[in-house]
Short mmCIF file of C-alpha atoms and ligand atoms in Angstrom, two decimals:
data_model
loop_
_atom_site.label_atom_id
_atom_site.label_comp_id
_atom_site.label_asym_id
_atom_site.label_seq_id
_atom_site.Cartn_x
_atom_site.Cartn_y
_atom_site.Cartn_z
CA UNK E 1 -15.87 -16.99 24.57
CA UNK E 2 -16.91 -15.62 21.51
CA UNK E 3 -14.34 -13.75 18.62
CA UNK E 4 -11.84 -11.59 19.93
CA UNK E 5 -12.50 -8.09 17.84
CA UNK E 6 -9.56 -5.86 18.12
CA UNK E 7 -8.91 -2.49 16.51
CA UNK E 8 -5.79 -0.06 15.63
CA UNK E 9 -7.46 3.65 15.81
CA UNK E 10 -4.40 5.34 14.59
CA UNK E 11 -5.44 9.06 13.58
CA UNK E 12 -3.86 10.04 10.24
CA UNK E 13 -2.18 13.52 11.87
CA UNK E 14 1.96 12.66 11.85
CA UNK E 15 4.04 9.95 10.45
CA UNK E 16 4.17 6.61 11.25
CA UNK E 17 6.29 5.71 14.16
CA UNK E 18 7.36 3.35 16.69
CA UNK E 19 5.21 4.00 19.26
CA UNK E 20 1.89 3.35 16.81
CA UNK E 21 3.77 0.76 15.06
CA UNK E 22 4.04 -1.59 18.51
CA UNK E 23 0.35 -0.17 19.22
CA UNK E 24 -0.68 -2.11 15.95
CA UNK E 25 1.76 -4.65 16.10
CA UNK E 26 0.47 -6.00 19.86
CA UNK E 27 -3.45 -5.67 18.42
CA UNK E 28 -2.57 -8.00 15.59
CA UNK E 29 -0.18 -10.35 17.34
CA UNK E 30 -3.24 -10.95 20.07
CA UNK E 31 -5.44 -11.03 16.84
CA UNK E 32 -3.01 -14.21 15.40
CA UNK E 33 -2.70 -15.51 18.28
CA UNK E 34 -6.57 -15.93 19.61
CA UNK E 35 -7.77 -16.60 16.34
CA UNK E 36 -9.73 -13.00 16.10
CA UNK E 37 -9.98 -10.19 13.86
CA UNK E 38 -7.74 -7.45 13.61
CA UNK E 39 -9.52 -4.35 12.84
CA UNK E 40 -8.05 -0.97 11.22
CA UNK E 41 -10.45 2.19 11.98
CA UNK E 42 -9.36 5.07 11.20
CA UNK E 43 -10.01 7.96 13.55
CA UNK E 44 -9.75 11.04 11.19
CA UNK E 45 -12.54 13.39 12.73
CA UNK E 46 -9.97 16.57 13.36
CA UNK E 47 -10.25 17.68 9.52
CA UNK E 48 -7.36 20.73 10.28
CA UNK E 49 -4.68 18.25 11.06
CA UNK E 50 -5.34 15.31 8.72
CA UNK E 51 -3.73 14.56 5.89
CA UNK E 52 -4.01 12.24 2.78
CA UNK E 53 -0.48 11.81 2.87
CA UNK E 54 -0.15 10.19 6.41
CA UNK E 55 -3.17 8.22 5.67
CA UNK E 56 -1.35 6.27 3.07
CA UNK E 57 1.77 6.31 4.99
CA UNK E 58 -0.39 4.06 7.82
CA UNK E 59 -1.31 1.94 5.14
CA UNK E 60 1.82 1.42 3.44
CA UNK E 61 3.73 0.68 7.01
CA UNK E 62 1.57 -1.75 8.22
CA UNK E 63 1.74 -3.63 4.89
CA UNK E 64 5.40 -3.22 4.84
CA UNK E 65 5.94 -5.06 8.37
CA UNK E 66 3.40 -7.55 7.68
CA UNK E 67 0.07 -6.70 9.63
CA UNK E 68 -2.64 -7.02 7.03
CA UNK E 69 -5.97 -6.05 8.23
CA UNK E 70 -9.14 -8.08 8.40
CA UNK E 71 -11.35 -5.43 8.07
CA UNK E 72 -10.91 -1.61 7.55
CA UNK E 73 -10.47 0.78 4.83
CA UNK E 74 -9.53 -1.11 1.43
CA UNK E 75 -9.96 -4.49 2.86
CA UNK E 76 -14.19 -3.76 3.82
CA UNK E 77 -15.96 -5.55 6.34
CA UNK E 78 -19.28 -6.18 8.04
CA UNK E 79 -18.88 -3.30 10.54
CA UNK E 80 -17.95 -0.52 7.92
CA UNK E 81 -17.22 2.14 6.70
CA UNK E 82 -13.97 2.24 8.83
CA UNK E 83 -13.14 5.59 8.71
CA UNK E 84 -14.38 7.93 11.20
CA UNK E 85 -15.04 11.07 8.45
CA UNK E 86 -17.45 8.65 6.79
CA UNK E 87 -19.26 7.58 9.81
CA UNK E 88 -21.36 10.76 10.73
CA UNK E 89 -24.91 8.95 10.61
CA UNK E 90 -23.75 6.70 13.09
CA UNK E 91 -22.64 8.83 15.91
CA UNK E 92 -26.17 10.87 14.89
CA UNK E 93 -27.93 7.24 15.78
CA UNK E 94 -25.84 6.98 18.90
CA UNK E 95 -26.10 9.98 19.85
CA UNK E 96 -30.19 9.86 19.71
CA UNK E 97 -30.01 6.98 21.83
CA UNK E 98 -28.02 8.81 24.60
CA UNK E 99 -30.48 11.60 24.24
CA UNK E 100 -33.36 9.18 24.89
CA UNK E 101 -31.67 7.85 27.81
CA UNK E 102 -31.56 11.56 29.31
CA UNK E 103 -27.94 11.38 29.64
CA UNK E 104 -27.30 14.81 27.86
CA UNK E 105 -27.96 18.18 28.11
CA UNK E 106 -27.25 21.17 26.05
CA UNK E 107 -24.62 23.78 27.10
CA UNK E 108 -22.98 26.75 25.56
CA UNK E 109 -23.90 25.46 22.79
CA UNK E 110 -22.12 22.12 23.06
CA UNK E 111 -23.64 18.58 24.02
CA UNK E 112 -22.76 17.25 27.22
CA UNK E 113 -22.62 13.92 28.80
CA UNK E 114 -24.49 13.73 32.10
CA UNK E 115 -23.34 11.88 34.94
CA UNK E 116 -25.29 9.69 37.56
CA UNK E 117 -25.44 11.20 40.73
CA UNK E 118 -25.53 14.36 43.11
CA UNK E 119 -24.18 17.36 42.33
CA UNK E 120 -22.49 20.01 44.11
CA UNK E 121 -20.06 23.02 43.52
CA UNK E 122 -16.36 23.30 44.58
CA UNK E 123 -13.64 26.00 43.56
CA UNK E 124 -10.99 24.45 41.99
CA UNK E 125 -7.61 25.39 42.55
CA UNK E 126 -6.17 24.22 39.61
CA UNK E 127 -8.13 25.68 37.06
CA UNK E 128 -9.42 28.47 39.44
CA UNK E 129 -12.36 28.56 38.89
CA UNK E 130 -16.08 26.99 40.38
CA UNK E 131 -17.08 23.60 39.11
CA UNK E 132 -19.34 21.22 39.17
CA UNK E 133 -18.97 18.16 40.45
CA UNK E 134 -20.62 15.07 40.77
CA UNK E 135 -20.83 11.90 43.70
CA UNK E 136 -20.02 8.76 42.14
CA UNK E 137 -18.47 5.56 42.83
CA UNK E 138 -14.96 5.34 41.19
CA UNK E 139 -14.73 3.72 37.89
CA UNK E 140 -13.04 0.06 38.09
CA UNK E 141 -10.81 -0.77 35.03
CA UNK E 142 -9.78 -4.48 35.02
CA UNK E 143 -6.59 -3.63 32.69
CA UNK E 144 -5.19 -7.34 31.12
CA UNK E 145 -1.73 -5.25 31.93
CA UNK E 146 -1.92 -2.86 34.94
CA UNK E 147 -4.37 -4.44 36.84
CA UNK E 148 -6.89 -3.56 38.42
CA UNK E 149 -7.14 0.69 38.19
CA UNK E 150 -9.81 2.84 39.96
CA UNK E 151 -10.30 6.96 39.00
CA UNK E 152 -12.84 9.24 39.93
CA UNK E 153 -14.85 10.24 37.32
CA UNK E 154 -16.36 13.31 38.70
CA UNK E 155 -17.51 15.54 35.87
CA UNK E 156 -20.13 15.61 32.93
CA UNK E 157 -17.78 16.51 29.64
CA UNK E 158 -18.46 17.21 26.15
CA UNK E 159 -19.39 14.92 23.68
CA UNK E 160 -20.43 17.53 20.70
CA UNK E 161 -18.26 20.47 19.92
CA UNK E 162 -20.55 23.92 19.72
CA UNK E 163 -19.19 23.40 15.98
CA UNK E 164 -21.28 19.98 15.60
CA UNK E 165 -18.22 17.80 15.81
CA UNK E 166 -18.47 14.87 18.23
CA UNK E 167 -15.29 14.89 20.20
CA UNK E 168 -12.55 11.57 20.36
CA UNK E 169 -14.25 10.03 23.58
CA UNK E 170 -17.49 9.93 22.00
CA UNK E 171 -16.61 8.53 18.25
CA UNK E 172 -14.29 6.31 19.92
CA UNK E 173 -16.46 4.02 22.84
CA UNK E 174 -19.53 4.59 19.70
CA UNK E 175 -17.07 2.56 17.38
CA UNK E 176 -15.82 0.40 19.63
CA UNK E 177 -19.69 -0.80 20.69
CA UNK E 178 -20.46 -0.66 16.90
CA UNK E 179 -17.62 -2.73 15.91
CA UNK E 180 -18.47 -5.15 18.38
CA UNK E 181 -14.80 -4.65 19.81
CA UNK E 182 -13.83 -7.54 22.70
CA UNK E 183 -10.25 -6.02 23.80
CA UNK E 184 -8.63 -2.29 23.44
CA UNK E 185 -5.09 -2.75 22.82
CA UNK E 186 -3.71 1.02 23.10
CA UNK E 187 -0.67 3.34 25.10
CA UNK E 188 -0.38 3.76 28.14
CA UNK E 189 -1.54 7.94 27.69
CA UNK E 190 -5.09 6.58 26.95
CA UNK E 191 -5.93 5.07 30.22
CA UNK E 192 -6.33 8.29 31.95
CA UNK E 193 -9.61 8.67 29.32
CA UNK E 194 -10.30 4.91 29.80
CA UNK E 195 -13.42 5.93 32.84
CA UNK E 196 -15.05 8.16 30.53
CA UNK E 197 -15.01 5.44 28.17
CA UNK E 198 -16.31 3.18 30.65
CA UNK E 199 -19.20 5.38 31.69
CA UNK E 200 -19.91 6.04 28.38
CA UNK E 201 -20.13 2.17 27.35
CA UNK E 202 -22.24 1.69 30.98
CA UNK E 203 -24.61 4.17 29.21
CA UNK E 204 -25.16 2.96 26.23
CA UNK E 205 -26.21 -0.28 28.20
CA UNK E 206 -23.26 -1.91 25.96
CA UNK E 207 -20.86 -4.78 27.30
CA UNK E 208 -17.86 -2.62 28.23
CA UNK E 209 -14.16 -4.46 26.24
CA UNK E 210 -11.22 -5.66 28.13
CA UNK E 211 -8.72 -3.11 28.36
CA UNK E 212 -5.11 -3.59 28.07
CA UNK E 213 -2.74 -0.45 28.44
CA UNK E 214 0.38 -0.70 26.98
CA UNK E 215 3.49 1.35 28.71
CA UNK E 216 5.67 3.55 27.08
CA UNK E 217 8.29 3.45 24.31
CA UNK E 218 11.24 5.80 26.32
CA UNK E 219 13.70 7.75 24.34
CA UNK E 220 17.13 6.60 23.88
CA UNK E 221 19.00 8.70 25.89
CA UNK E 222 17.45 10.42 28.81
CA UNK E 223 14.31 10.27 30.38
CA UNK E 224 10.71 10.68 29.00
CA UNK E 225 8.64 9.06 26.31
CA UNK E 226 10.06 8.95 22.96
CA UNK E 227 7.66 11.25 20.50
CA UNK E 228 7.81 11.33 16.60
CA UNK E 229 10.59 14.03 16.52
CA UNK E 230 13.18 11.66 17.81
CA UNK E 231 15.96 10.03 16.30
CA UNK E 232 14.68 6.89 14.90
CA UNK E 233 11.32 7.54 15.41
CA UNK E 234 9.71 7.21 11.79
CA UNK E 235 9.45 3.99 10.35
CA UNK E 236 9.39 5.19 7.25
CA UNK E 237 13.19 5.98 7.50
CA UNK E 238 13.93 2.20 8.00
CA UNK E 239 12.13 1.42 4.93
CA UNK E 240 14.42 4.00 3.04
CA UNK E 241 17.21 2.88 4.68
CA UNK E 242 16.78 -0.66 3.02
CA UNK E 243 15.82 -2.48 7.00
CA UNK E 244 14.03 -5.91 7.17
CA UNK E 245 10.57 -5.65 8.01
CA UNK E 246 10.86 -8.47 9.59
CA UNK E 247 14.05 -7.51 12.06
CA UNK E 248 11.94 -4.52 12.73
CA UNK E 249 8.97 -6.20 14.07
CA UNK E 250 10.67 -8.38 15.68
CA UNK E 251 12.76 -6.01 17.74
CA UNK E 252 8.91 -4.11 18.20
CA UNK E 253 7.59 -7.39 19.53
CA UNK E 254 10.45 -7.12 22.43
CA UNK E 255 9.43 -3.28 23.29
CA UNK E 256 7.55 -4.51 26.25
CA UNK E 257 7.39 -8.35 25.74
CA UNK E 258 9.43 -10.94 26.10
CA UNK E 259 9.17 -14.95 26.21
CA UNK E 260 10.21 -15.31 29.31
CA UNK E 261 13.57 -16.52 28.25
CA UNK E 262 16.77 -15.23 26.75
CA UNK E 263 15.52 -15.64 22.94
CA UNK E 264 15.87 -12.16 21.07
CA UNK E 265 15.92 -13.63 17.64
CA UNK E 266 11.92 -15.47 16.86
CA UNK E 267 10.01 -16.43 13.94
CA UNK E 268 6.98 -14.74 14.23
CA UNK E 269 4.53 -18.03 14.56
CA UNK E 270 6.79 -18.13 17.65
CA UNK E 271 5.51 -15.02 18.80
CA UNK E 272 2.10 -15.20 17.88
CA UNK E 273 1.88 -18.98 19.34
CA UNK E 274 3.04 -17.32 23.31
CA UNK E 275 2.09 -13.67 23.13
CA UNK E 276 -0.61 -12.63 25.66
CA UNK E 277 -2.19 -9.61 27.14
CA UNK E 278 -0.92 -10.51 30.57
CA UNK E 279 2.82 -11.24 29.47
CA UNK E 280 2.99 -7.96 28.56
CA UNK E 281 5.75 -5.79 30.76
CA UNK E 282 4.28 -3.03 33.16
CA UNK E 283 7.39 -1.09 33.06
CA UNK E 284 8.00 1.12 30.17
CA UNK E 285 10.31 0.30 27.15
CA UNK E 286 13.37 1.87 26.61
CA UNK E 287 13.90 2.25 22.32
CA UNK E 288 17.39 1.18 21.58
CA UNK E 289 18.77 1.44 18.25
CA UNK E 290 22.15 -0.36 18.30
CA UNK E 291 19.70 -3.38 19.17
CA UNK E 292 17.78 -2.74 16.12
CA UNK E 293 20.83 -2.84 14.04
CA UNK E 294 21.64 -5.84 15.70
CA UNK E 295 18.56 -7.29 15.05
CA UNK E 296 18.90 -6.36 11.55
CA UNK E 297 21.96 -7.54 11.01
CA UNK E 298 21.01 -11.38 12.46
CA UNK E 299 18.08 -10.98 9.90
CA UNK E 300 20.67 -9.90 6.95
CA UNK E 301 23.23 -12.72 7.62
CA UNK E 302 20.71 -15.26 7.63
CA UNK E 303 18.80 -14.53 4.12
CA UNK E 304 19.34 -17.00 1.74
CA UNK E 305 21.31 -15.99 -0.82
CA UNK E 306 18.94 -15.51 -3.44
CA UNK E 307 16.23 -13.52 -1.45
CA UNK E 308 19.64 -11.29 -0.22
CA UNK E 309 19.91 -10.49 -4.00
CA UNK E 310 16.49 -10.05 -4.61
CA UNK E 311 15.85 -7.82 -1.54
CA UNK E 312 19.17 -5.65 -2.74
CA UNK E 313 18.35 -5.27 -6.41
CA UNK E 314 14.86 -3.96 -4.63
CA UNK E 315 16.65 -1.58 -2.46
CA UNK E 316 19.42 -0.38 -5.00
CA UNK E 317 16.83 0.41 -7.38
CA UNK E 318 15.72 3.20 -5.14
CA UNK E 319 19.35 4.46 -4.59
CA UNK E 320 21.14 6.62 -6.72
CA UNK E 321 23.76 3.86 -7.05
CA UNK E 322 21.83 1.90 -8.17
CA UNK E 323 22.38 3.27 -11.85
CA UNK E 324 26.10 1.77 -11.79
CA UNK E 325 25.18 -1.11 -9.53
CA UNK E 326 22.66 -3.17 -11.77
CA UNK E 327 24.25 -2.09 -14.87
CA UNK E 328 25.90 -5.99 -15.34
CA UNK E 329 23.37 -8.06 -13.01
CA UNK E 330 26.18 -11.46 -13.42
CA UNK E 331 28.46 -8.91 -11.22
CA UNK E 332 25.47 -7.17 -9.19
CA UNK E 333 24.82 -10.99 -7.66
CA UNK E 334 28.97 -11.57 -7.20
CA UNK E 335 29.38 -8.59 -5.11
CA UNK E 336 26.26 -9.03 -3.19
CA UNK E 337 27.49 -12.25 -2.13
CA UNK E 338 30.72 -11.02 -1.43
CA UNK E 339 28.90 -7.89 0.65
CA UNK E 340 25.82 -9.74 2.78
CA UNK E 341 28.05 -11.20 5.83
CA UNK E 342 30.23 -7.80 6.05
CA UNK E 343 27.31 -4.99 6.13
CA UNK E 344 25.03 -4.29 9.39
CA UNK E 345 22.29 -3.01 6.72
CA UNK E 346 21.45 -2.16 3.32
CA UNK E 347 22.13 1.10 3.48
CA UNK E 348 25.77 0.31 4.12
CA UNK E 349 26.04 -1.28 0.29
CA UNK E 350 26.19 1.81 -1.88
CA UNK E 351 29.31 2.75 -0.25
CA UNK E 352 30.41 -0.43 0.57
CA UNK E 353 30.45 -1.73 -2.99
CA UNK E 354 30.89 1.35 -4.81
CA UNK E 355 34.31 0.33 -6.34
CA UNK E 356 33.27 -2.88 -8.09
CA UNK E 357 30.69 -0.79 -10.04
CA UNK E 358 33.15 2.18 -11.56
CA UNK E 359 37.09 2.58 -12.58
CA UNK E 360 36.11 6.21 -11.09
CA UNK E 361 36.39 5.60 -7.17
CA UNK E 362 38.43 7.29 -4.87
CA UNK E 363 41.14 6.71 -3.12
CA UNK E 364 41.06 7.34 0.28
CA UNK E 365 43.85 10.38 1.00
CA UNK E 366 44.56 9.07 4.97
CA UNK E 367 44.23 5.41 4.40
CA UNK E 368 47.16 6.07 0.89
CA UNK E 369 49.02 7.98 3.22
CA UNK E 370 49.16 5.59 5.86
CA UNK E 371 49.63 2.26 3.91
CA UNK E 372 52.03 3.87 1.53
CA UNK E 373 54.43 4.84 4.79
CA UNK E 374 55.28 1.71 5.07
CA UNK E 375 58.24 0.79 2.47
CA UNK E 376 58.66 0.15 -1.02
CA UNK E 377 55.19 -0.55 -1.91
CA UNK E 378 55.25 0.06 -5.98
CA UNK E 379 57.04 -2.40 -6.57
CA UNK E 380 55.12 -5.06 -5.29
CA UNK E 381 52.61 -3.81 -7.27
CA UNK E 382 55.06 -3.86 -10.22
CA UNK E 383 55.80 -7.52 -9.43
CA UNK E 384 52.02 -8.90 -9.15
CA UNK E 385 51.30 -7.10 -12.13
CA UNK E 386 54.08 -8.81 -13.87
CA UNK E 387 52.98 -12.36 -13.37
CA UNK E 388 48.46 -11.43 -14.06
CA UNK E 389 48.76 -12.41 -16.90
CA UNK E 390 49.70 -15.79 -16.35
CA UNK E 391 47.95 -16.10 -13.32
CA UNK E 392 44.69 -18.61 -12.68
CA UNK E 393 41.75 -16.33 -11.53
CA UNK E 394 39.48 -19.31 -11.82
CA UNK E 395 38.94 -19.40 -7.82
CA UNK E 396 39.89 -17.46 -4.22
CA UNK E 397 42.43 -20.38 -3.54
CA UNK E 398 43.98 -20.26 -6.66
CA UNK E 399 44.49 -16.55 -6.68
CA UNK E 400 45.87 -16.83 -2.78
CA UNK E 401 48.37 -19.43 -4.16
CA UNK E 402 49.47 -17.47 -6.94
CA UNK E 403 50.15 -14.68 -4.58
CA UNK E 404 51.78 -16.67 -2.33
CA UNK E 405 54.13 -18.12 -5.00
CA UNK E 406 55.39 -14.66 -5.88
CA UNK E 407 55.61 -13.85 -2.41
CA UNK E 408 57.67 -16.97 -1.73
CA UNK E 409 59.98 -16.25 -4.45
CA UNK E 410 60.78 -12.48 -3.00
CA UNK E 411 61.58 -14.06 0.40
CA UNK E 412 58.09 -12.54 1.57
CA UNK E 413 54.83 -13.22 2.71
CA UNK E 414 51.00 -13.00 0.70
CA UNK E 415 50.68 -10.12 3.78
CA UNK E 416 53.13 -7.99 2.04
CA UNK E 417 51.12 -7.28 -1.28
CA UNK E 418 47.57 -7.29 0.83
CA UNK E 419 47.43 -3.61 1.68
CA UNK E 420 48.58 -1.56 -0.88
CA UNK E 421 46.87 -4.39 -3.81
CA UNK E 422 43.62 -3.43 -1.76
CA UNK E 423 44.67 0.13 -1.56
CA UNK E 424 44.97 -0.12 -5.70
CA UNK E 425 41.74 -1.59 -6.56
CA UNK E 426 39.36 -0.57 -3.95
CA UNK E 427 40.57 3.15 -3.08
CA UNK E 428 40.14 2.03 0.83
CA UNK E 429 41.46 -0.55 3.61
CA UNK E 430 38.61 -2.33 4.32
CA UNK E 431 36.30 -4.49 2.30
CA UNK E 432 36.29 -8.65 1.16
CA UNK E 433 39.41 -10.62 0.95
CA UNK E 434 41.67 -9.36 -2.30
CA UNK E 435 41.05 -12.68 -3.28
CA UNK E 436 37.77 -12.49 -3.83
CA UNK E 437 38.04 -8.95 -5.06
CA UNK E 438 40.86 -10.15 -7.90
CA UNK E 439 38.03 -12.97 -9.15
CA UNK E 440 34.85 -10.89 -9.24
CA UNK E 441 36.50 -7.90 -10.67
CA UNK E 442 38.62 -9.70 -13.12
CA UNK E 443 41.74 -9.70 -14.84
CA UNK E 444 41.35 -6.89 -16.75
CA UNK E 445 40.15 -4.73 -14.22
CA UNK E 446 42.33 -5.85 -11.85
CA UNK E 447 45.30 -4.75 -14.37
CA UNK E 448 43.95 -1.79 -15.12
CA UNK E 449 43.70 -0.66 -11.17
CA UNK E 450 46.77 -1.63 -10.20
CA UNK E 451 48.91 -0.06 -13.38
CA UNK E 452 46.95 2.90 -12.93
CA UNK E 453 47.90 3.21 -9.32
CA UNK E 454 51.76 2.10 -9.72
CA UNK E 455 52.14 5.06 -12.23
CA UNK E 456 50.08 7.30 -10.08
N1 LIG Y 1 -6.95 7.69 17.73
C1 LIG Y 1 -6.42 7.35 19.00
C2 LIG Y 1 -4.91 7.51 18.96
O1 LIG Y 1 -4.34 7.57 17.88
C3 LIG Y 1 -6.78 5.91 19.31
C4 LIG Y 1 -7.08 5.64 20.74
C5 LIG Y 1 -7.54 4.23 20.97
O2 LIG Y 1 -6.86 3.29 20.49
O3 LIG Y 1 -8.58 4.05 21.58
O4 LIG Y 1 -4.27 7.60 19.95
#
């Protein structure tokens, strides 16, 4: 068989989301793993509702996941230009040839595509109103997903727009043949267009692609498809909010595919190496974003250390935070290690770790109220800050003995200084060990918290 050629036609009218994001993701994945081409075209004819601005945000989310283009805008190729606006002689050239074939006619105006076969009026209740009709044959669509799907396609339509525009079916099937494109990868809410594509290919006398429909990305909660106004939609927002590419595409890859057994967490060679037209799911998707998180959180735990740090400096230097935070790198990388197996994501670290960054944190009214309820608590603090000075901050275990020692002295336990000692440096009840908190923050910090607390 000769080079798979397969294309993501996303038109630049909206943000990013999910939905296209799969779209593109399942082209290039059957791309990787046949050894083809992965095409971006981009199909930017409606010049009301483009924008520059979504144009780049297309290319800047499929870089950010990972799906680098063989041929398209920026990248070039044999089969350019790849963007619809720029493309106008072509669908003139095409459109000659359809015109020589007698397969159009001129209406109102607008340029129709003619239909083989008899014709005859009927009223239509729907639209009511009299329309023509043609007898044909249903169209057969061998879909690599559905199956086999037949639909009536009954009626000439337009292919130019009384304004001169050419209309989606037309630029569409034209670049597709012109592109030499083997397999359209594309929603589900295309297929009902998919037999005027198919007559339109039969026309042009051009081989007509493999189809493959992809079902539906459902909202979260309720029924229907999920749309680019829902929560968690934009993919831009999990680049803001610090996600792993790579957790994201992998959770994508399993919205409507699976590998047939329980695995959740894959490399992508994994993917690539068993994804297939065919394996896709017929039933639609339902988006869940507690499994994202999930996924993200896998992803985050299992960075090595160093590309943690790396990936965090990256994302705190787009935060406010991150001001305070990469003021002393030597304690940036102490917290971050102390902070990657706690947080779900990165946007969880700003608050997480504001404390170790400023004297000027607060101190959580409820938690104080709640902790400090429970007995004599100054004067623990007044007895561990007694014996800091003397104490060997060299190491977690050395600082838990220490503690311990006093403890052990006072007839009481290392649990008996935990709360409020957190409560006193961190402002909160939650967080690392104090431990670890006493040796990155340091003696003199440490003092300085708890003093300022006991006197408080
Ligand atoms: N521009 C169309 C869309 O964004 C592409 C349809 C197709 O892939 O054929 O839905």
């Amino acid at each position: 068989m000769s080079q798979v050629r397969v294309r993501f036609a996303p038109s630049p009218t909206g943000f990013f989301h999910i939905g296209s994001a799969r779209t593109a993701l399942f082209n290039w994945l059957y791309a990787r793993h046949t050894g083809g081409v992965f095409i971006l075209r981009i199909e930017d004819t409606d010049k009301e509702r483009n924008s520059e601005a979504f144009l780049n945000l297309i290319y800047d989310s499929l870089r950010w996941l990972g799906m680098n283009w063989d041929e398209g805008p920026q990248v070039g190729g044999a089969f350019g230009l790849y963007r619809q606006s720029e493309r106008g002689a072509i669908y003139t050239e095409y459109l000659e040839k359809l015109k020589a074939a007698g397969r159009t006619y001129e209406k109102e105006g607008a340029i129709w595509f003619k239909l083989i076969g008899d014709r005859y009026e009927v009223f239509d209740e729907h639209r009511k109103k009299t329309v023509t009709k043609v007898k044909v044959a249903p169209t057969v669509i061998e879909d690599q997903i559905r199956g086999r799907v037949e639909r009536v396609e009954d009626e000439d339509f337009v292919i130019v727009r009384s304004d001169g525009n050419p209309v989606f079916h037309f630029v569409n099937v034209v670049d597709d043949i012109a592109m030499k494109i083997t397999h359209v990868i594309r929603g589900e809410d295309h297929l009902s267009n998919t037999s005027k594509h198919v007559e339109l290919f039969k026309a042009f006398g051009a081989p007509v692609p493999a189809f493959a429909h992809i079902p539906l990305i459902l909202k979260q909660n309720g029924p229907g498809k999920m749309s680019k106004r829902d929560q968690g939609a934009l993919i831009e927002e999990y680049q803001k909010r610090g996600f792993l590419p790579e957790a994201l595409v992998n959770f994508l890859c399993l919205l409507g595919w699976n590998p047939k057994d329980d695995r959740e967490k894959m490399a992508i060679a994994d993917v690539i190496a068993l994804f297939d037209l065919p394996g896709v799911n017929q039933s639609n998707a339902r988006f869940d974003e507690k499994k994202l998180g999930h996924m993200n959180m896998t992803y985050l735990l299992e960075l090595p250390a160093s590309e943690f740090l790396k990936r965090a400096t990256a994302y705190f230097q787009t935060q406010p935070a991150g001001a305070l935070a990469l003021v002393n790198p030597e304690l940036f990388r102490e917290v971050m290690l102390l902070a990657q197996p706690k947080i779900k994501g990165f946007e969880e670290l700003p608050a997480y770790t504001a404390y170790f960054f400023t004297e000027d944190f607060v101190v959580d009214p409820k938690v104080k109220e709640k902790i400090m309820a429970k007995g004599e608590l100054k004067a623990r603090l007044a007895e561990l800050i007694a014996v800091l000075p003397t104490m060997d901050f060299s190491s977690d275990s050395a600082i838990e003995e220490a503690i311990k020692a006093l403890a052990a002295g006072k007839g009481l336990g290392f649990g008996d200084y935990q709360a409020v000692t957190r409560l006193a440096i961190s402002g909160t009840n939650a967080g690392p060990s104090i431990t670890s908190m006493f040796r990155v923050l340091e003696r003199e910090r440490v003092t300085a918290r708890l003093v300022r607390f006991a006197v408080s």
